[in-house]
Coordinates of N, CA and C in Angstrom, one line a residue:
X1 N -81.7 13.7 45.5 CA -80.5 13.4 44.8 C -80.0 14.7 44.1
X2 N -78.7 14.8 44.1 CA -78.1 16.0 43.5 C -77.4 15.6 42.3
X3 N -77.3 16.5 41.3 CA -76.6 16.2 40.0 C -75.8 17.4 39.7
X4 N -74.4 17.2 39.7 CA -73.5 18.3 39.4 C -73.4 18.3 37.8
X5 N -73.3 19.5 37.3 CA -73.1 19.7 35.9 C -71.6 19.7 35.7
X6 N -71.1 18.8 34.9 CA -69.7 18.7 34.6 C -69.4 18.9 33.1
X7 N -68.8 20.0 32.8 CA -68.6 20.3 31.4 C -67.1 20.7 31.1
X8 N -66.2 20.2 31.9 CA -64.8 20.6 31.8 C -64.0 19.3 32.1
X9 N -62.8 19.3 31.4 CA -61.8 18.2 31.8 C -61.5 18.2 33.3
X10 N -61.3 17.0 33.8 CA -60.8 17.0 35.2 C -59.8 15.8 35.3
X11 N -59.0 15.9 36.4 CA -58.1 14.9 36.8 C -58.9 13.7 37.4
X12 N -59.0 12.6 36.6 CA -59.7 11.5 37.1 C -58.9 10.4 37.8
X13 N -57.6 10.4 37.6 CA -56.7 9.5 38.3 C -55.3 10.2 38.4
X14 N -54.7 9.9 39.6 CA -53.4 10.4 39.9 C -52.6 9.2 40.4
X15 N -51.5 8.9 39.7 CA -50.7 7.7 40.0 C -49.4 8.2 40.5
X16 N -49.1 7.9 41.7 CA -47.7 8.1 42.3 C -47.3 6.8 42.9
X17 N -46.9 5.9 42.0 CA -46.5 4.6 42.4 C -45.0 4.5 42.8
X18 N -44.6 3.3 43.0 CA -43.2 3.1 43.4 C -42.3 3.6 42.2
X19 N -41.1 3.9 42.6 CA -40.1 4.4 41.6 C -40.6 5.5 40.8
X20 N -40.5 5.3 39.5 CA -40.9 6.4 38.5 C -42.2 6.2 37.9
X21 N -43.1 5.5 38.5 CA -44.4 5.2 38.0 C -45.4 6.3 38.4
X22 N -45.4 7.4 37.5 CA -46.1 8.6 37.8 C -47.0 8.9 36.5
X23 N -48.3 9.1 36.8 CA -49.2 9.4 35.7 C -50.4 10.2 36.1
X24 N -51.0 10.9 35.2 CA -52.3 11.6 35.4 C -53.2 11.2 34.3
X25 N -54.4 10.9 34.7 CA -55.5 10.6 33.7 C -56.5 11.8 33.7
X26 N -56.7 12.3 32.5 CA -57.7 13.4 32.3 C -59.0 12.8 31.7
X27 N -60.1 13.2 32.3 CA -61.4 12.7 31.8 C -62.2 13.8 31.1
X28 N -62.8 13.5 30.0 CA -63.7 14.4 29.3 C -65.1 14.0 29.5
X29 N -65.9 14.7 30.4 CA -67.2 14.3 30.7 C -68.3 14.8 29.7
X30 N -67.8 15.4 28.6 CA -68.8 16.0 27.6 C -69.0 15.1 26.4
X31 N -69.9 15.4 25.6 CA -70.2 14.7 24.4 C -69.4 15.1 23.2
X32 N -68.4 15.9 23.4 CA -67.6 16.4 22.3 C -66.1 16.3 22.6
X33 N -65.3 16.1 21.6 CA -63.8 16.0 21.9 C -63.3 17.4 22.5
X34 N -62.3 17.3 23.3 CA -61.7 18.6 23.9 C -60.3 18.6 23.5
X35 N -59.8 19.7 22.8 CA -58.5 19.9 22.4 C -57.6 20.2 23.6
X36 N -56.5 19.6 23.8 CA -55.6 19.8 24.9 C -54.8 21.1 24.8
X37 N -54.7 21.7 23.6 CA -53.9 22.8 23.3 C -54.2 24.0 24.2
X38 N -55.4 24.1 24.8 CA -55.8 25.2 25.7 C -55.5 24.9 27.2
X39 N -54.8 23.8 27.4 CA -54.6 23.4 28.8 C -53.1 23.3 29.2
X40 N -52.9 23.4 30.5 CA -51.5 23.1 31.1 C -51.7 22.5 32.4
X41 N -50.6 21.8 32.8 CA -50.5 21.2 34.2 C -49.4 21.9 34.9
X42 N -49.6 22.2 36.2 CA -48.6 22.8 37.0 C -48.4 22.0 38.3
X43 N -47.2 21.8 38.6 CA -46.8 21.2 39.9 C -46.3 22.3 40.9
X44 N -46.9 22.3 42.1 CA -46.4 23.2 43.1 C -45.6 22.3 44.1
X45 N -44.3 22.4 44.0 CA -43.4 21.5 44.7 C -43.3 21.8 46.2
X46 N -43.6 20.7 47.0 CA -43.4 20.7 48.5 C -44.0 21.9 49.2
X47 N -45.2 22.3 48.9 CA -45.9 23.3 49.6 C -45.7 24.7 49.0
X48 N -45.0 24.8 47.9 CA -44.8 26.1 47.3 C -46.1 26.8 46.9
X49 N -46.0 28.1 47.0 CA -47.2 28.9 46.5 C -47.1 29.3 45.1
X50 N -45.9 29.2 44.5 CA -45.7 29.6 43.1 C -44.8 28.5 42.5
X51 N -45.1 28.1 41.2 CA -44.3 27.1 40.6 C -43.1 27.6 40.0
X52 N -42.1 26.8 39.9 CA -40.9 27.2 39.1 C -41.2 27.0 37.6
X53 N -40.4 27.7 36.8 CA -40.7 27.6 35.3 C -40.7 26.2 34.8
X54 N -39.8 25.3 35.4 CA -39.7 24.0 34.9 C -40.8 23.1 35.5
X55 N -41.8 23.6 36.2 CA -42.9 22.9 36.7 C -44.2 23.2 36.0
X56 N -44.1 23.9 34.9 CA -45.3 24.2 34.1 C -45.2 23.5 32.8
X57 N -46.2 22.7 32.5 CA -46.3 21.8 31.3 C -47.4 22.2 30.4
X58 N -47.2 22.7 29.3 CA -48.2 23.0 28.3 C -48.6 21.7 27.6
X59 N -49.9 21.4 27.5 CA -50.3 20.1 26.9 C -50.3 20.3 25.4
X60 N -50.1 19.1 24.7 CA -49.9 19.2 23.2 C -51.2 19.7 22.5
X61 N -50.9 20.7 21.6 CA -52.0 21.3 20.8 C -52.6 20.3 19.8
X62 N -51.8 19.3 19.4 CA -52.2 18.3 18.4 C -52.9 17.1 19.0
X63 N -53.3 17.1 20.3 CA -54.0 16.0 20.9 C -55.3 16.4 21.5
X64 N -56.2 15.5 21.5 CA -57.5 15.8 22.1 C -58.0 14.6 23.0
X65 N -59.0 14.9 23.8 CA -59.6 13.8 24.7 C -60.9 13.5 24.0
X66 N -61.2 12.3 23.6 CA -62.5 12.0 23.0 C -63.7 12.2 24.0
X67 N -64.8 12.4 23.4 CA -66.1 12.5 24.2 C -66.2 11.3 25.2
X68 N -66.4 11.6 26.4 CA -66.5 10.6 27.5 C -65.3 9.7 27.6
X69 N -64.2 10.2 27.1 CA -62.9 9.4 27.1 C -61.9 10.0 28.1
X70 N -60.8 9.3 28.1 CA -59.7 9.7 29.0 C -58.4 9.9 28.1
X71 N -57.5 10.6 28.7 CA -56.2 10.8 28.1 C -55.2 10.6 29.2
X72 N -54.2 9.7 29.1 CA -53.3 9.3 30.1 C -51.9 9.9 29.8
X73 N -51.4 10.7 30.7 CA -50.0 11.3 30.6 C -49.1 10.5 31.6
X74 N -48.0 10.0 31.1 CA -47.0 9.3 32.0 C -45.7 10.1 31.9
X75 N -45.0 10.2 33.0 CA -43.7 10.9 33.0 C -42.8 10.3 31.9
X76 N -42.2 11.2 31.2 CA -41.3 10.8 30.1 C -39.9 10.5 30.6
X77 N -39.5 9.3 30.7 CA -38.1 9.0 31.2 C -37.4 8.2 30.1
X78 N -37.8 8.5 28.8 CA -37.1 7.8 27.8 C -35.7 8.3 27.6
X79 N -34.8 7.5 27.2 CA -33.4 7.9 27.0 C -33.3 8.8 25.8
X80 N -32.6 10.0 26.0 CA -32.5 10.9 24.9 C -31.9 10.3 23.6
X81 N -31.2 9.2 23.7 CA -30.6 8.6 22.6 C -31.6 7.6 21.9
X82 N -32.8 7.5 22.5 CA -33.8 6.6 21.9 C -33.5 5.1 22.1
X83 N -32.7 4.8 23.1 CA -32.3 3.4 23.4 C -33.0 2.8 24.6
X84 N -34.0 3.3 25.1 CA -34.7 2.7 26.3 C -35.1 3.8 27.2
X85 N -35.1 3.6 28.5 CA -35.5 4.5 29.5 C -34.3 4.7 30.5
X86 N -34.2 6.0 30.9 CA -33.2 6.3 31.9 C -33.6 5.7 33.3
X87 N -34.8 5.6 33.6 CA -35.4 5.0 34.8 C -36.7 4.4 34.5
X88 N -36.8 3.1 34.4 CA -38.0 2.5 33.8 C -39.3 2.8 34.5
X89 N -40.3 2.9 33.7 CA -41.7 3.0 34.1 C -42.3 1.6 33.9
X90 N -43.2 1.1 34.8 CA -43.7 -0.2 34.6 C -44.4 -0.4 33.3
X91 N -44.2 -1.6 32.7 CA -44.8 -1.9 31.4 C -46.3 -1.7 31.3
X92 N -47.0 -2.1 32.4 CA -48.5 -1.9 32.4 C -48.9 -0.5 32.4
X93 N -48.1 0.4 33.0 CA -48.4 1.8 33.0 C -48.1 2.4 31.6
X94 N -47.0 2.0 31.1 CA -46.6 2.4 29.7 C -47.7 2.1 28.7
X95 N -48.3 0.9 28.9 CA -49.3 0.5 27.9 C -50.6 1.3 28.0
X96 N -50.8 2.0 29.1 CA -52.0 2.8 29.3 C -51.8 4.3 28.8
X97 N -50.5 4.6 28.6 CA -50.2 6.0 28.2 C -50.6 6.4 26.8
X98 N -51.3 7.6 26.8 CA -51.5 8.2 25.5 C -50.4 9.0 25.1
X99 N -49.6 9.5 26.0 CA -48.4 10.3 25.7 C -47.4 10.2 26.9
X100 N -46.2 10.5 26.6 CA -45.1 10.6 27.7 C -44.7 12.1 27.6
X101 N -44.9 12.8 28.7 CA -44.5 14.2 28.8 C -43.7 14.5 30.0
X102 N -43.1 15.6 30.0 CA -42.3 16.1 31.2 C -41.0 15.3 31.2
X103 N -40.0 15.8 30.5 CA -38.8 15.1 30.1 C -37.8 14.9 31.2
X104 N -38.1 14.0 32.1 CA -37.1 13.7 33.1 C -37.2 14.5 34.4
X105 N -36.6 14.0 35.4 CA -36.7 14.6 36.7 C -35.4 15.2 37.3
X106 N -34.3 15.0 36.7 CA -33.1 15.6 37.2 C -33.1 17.1 37.1
X107 N -33.1 17.8 38.3 CA -33.3 19.3 38.3 C -32.2 20.1 37.6
X108 N -31.0 19.5 37.5 CA -29.9 20.3 37.0 C -29.7 20.1 35.5
X109 N -30.7 19.5 34.8 CA -30.5 19.2 33.3 C -31.5 20.0 32.5
X110 N -32.2 21.0 33.0 CA -33.1 21.8 32.2 C -34.4 21.0 31.9
X111 N -34.8 20.0 32.7 CA -36.0 19.2 32.4 C -37.2 19.9 32.9
X112 N -38.3 19.6 32.1 CA -39.6 20.1 32.6 C -40.1 19.0 33.6
X113 N -40.2 19.4 34.9 CA -40.3 18.4 36.0 C -41.8 18.3 36.5
X114 N -42.7 18.7 35.7 CA -44.1 18.7 36.2 C -44.6 17.4 36.6
X115 N -44.3 16.3 36.0 CA -44.7 15.0 36.3 C -43.8 14.3 37.3
X116 N -43.0 15.0 38.0 CA -42.0 14.5 39.0 C -42.6 14.6 40.4
X117 N -43.9 14.5 40.5 CA -44.5 14.7 41.8 C -44.2 13.5 42.7
X118 N -44.3 13.7 44.0 CA -44.0 12.6 45.0 C -45.0 12.5 46.1
X119 N -46.2 12.9 45.9 CA -47.3 12.7 46.9 C -47.6 13.9 47.8
X120 N -46.7 14.8 47.8 CA -47.0 16.0 48.6 C -46.9 17.3 47.8
X121 N -47.0 17.1 46.5 CA -47.0 18.3 45.6 C -48.4 18.5 45.1
X122 N -48.8 19.8 45.1 CA -50.2 20.1 44.5 C -50.0 20.1 43.0
X123 N -51.1 19.6 42.3 CA -51.1 19.6 40.9 C -52.4 20.3 40.4
X124 N -52.2 21.3 39.5 CA -53.4 21.9 38.9 C -53.5 21.6 37.4
X125 N -54.7 21.5 37.0 CA -55.1 21.5 35.6 C -55.7 22.8 35.3
X126 N -55.1 23.6 34.3 CA -55.6 24.9 34.0 C -55.9 25.1 32.6
X127 N -56.9 26.0 32.3 CA -57.3 26.2 30.9 C -57.1 27.7 30.6
X128 N -56.7 28.0 29.4 CA -56.5 29.3 29.0 C -57.8 29.9 28.4
X129 N -58.4 30.8 29.1 CA -59.6 31.5 28.7 C -59.3 32.9 28.3
X130 N -59.2 33.2 27.0 CA -59.0 34.5 26.5 C -57.7 35.1 27.1
X131 N -56.6 34.3 27.2 CA -55.3 34.8 27.7 C -55.2 34.7 29.2
X132 N -56.2 34.3 29.9 CA -56.1 34.2 31.4 C -56.2 32.7 31.8
X133 N -55.1 32.2 32.5 CA -55.1 30.8 32.9 C -56.0 30.7 34.2
X134 N -56.9 29.7 34.1 CA -57.9 29.5 35.2 C -57.8 28.0 35.6
X135 N -57.7 27.8 36.9 CA -57.7 26.4 37.4 C -59.1 25.8 37.2
X136 N -59.0 24.6 36.6 CA -60.3 23.8 36.4 C -60.3 22.6 37.2
X137 N -59.2 22.1 37.7 CA -59.2 21.0 38.7 C -57.8 21.1 39.4
X138 N -57.8 20.5 40.6 CA -56.6 20.5 41.4 C -56.6 19.2 42.2
X139 N -55.4 18.7 42.4 CA -55.1 17.6 43.3 C -54.2 18.2 44.4
X140 N -54.5 18.0 45.7 CA -53.7 18.6 46.8 C -54.2 20.0 47.1
X141 N -53.3 20.7 47.8 CA -53.6 22.0 48.3 C -52.4 22.9 48.1
X142 N -52.5 23.9 47.2 CA -51.4 24.8 47.0 C -50.9 25.4 48.3
X143 N -49.6 25.4 48.6 CA -49.1 26.1 49.8 C -49.1 25.2 51.0
X144 N -49.6 24.0 50.9 CA -49.6 23.1 52.1 C -48.7 21.9 51.9
X145 N -48.0 21.5 52.9 CA -47.2 20.3 52.9 C -47.9 19.4 53.9
X146 N -48.5 18.3 53.4 CA -49.2 17.4 54.3 C -48.2 16.7 55.2
X147 N -48.7 16.3 56.4 CA -47.8 15.6 57.4 C -48.0 14.1 57.4
X148 N -47.0 13.4 57.9 CA -47.1 12.0 58.0 C -47.8 11.6 59.4
X149 N -47.9 10.3 59.7 CA -48.6 9.9 60.9 C -47.8 10.2 62.2
X150 N -46.5 10.7 62.0 CA -45.8 11.1 63.2 C -45.8 12.6 63.4
X151 N -46.6 13.3 62.5 CA -46.7 14.7 62.5 C -45.6 15.5 61.8
X152 N -44.8 14.8 61.1 CA -43.7 15.4 60.3 C -43.9 15.4 58.8
X153 N -43.0 16.0 58.1 CA -43.1 16.0 56.6 C -42.3 14.9 55.9
X154 N -41.4 14.2 56.6 CA -40.6 13.3 56.0 C -40.5 12.1 56.9
X155 N -40.2 10.9 56.5 CA -39.9 10.5 55.1 C -41.2 10.3 54.2
X156 N -42.3 10.0 54.8 CA -43.5 9.6 54.0 C -44.6 10.5 54.4
X157 N -45.1 11.4 53.5 CA -46.2 12.2 53.8 C -46.9 12.5 52.5
X158 N -48.2 12.6 52.6 CA -49.0 12.9 51.4 C -50.5 13.1 51.7
X159 N -51.2 13.6 50.8 CA -52.7 13.7 51.0 C -53.3 12.4 51.1
X160 N -54.4 12.3 51.9 CA -55.0 11.0 52.1 C -56.5 11.1 51.7
X161 N -57.2 9.9 51.8 CA -58.6 9.9 51.6 C -59.3 9.7 53.0
X162 N -58.5 10.0 54.1 CA -59.0 9.9 55.4 C -59.3 11.4 55.9
X163 N -60.5 11.6 56.4 CA -60.8 13.0 56.9 C -59.7 13.4 57.9
X164 N -59.2 14.7 57.8 CA -59.7 15.8 57.0 C -59.1 15.9 55.6
X165 N -58.6 14.8 55.1 CA -58.1 14.6 53.7 C -56.8 15.4 53.4
X166 N -56.2 16.0 54.3 CA -55.0 16.7 54.0 C -53.7 16.0 54.5
X167 N -53.7 15.5 55.7 CA -52.5 14.8 56.2 C -52.9 13.5 56.9
X168 N -51.9 12.6 57.1 CA -52.2 11.4 57.7 C -52.5 11.7 59.2
X169 N -53.6 11.0 59.8 CA -53.8 11.2 61.2 C -52.7 10.7 62.0
X170 N -52.4 11.4 63.1 CA -51.3 11.1 64.0 C -51.5 9.6 64.5
X171 N -50.5 8.8 64.4 CA -50.6 7.4 64.8 C -51.1 6.5 63.7
X172 N -51.5 7.0 62.5 CA -52.1 6.1 61.5 C -51.1 5.1 61.0
X173 N -51.5 3.9 60.9 CA -50.6 2.8 60.5 C -51.3 2.1 59.3
X174 N -51.0 2.6 58.1 CA -51.6 2.1 56.9 C -51.4 0.6 56.6

């Protein structure tokens, strides 16, 4: 039996549901709370090797993940006027949220679009160690665009749990 030592936050759930139901769950495997102020999340859009400025999301310095606990981030699609949502997120997902971050997905409105992933965007969780950002966890593969079962990128493609874990096998019918 092998036992890995896990002493850092990691992405324990990735939700890319229908519509705007997008969330990340961060898990703290340690016996002490971890402050989120030293972390950021980056989205690498559609196989990009470098993120755009609006794809880098600093996590709130005033929040922490409790020992052996989780912190759920849901895309923030609340109406700027405070009167609801511009594009609703399912009520059950809203109920699980510890915070709503990444203010909307319209690219032409100056939004932070980190949580606007769509199944083929790599996501990294990074920690600032003495001024140097280091990847502590990753979902997907930076620089890769996974393929669908027809061997193309569109309309539906994403990473899978089917070996080799990057693209859908040709002819796959989920």
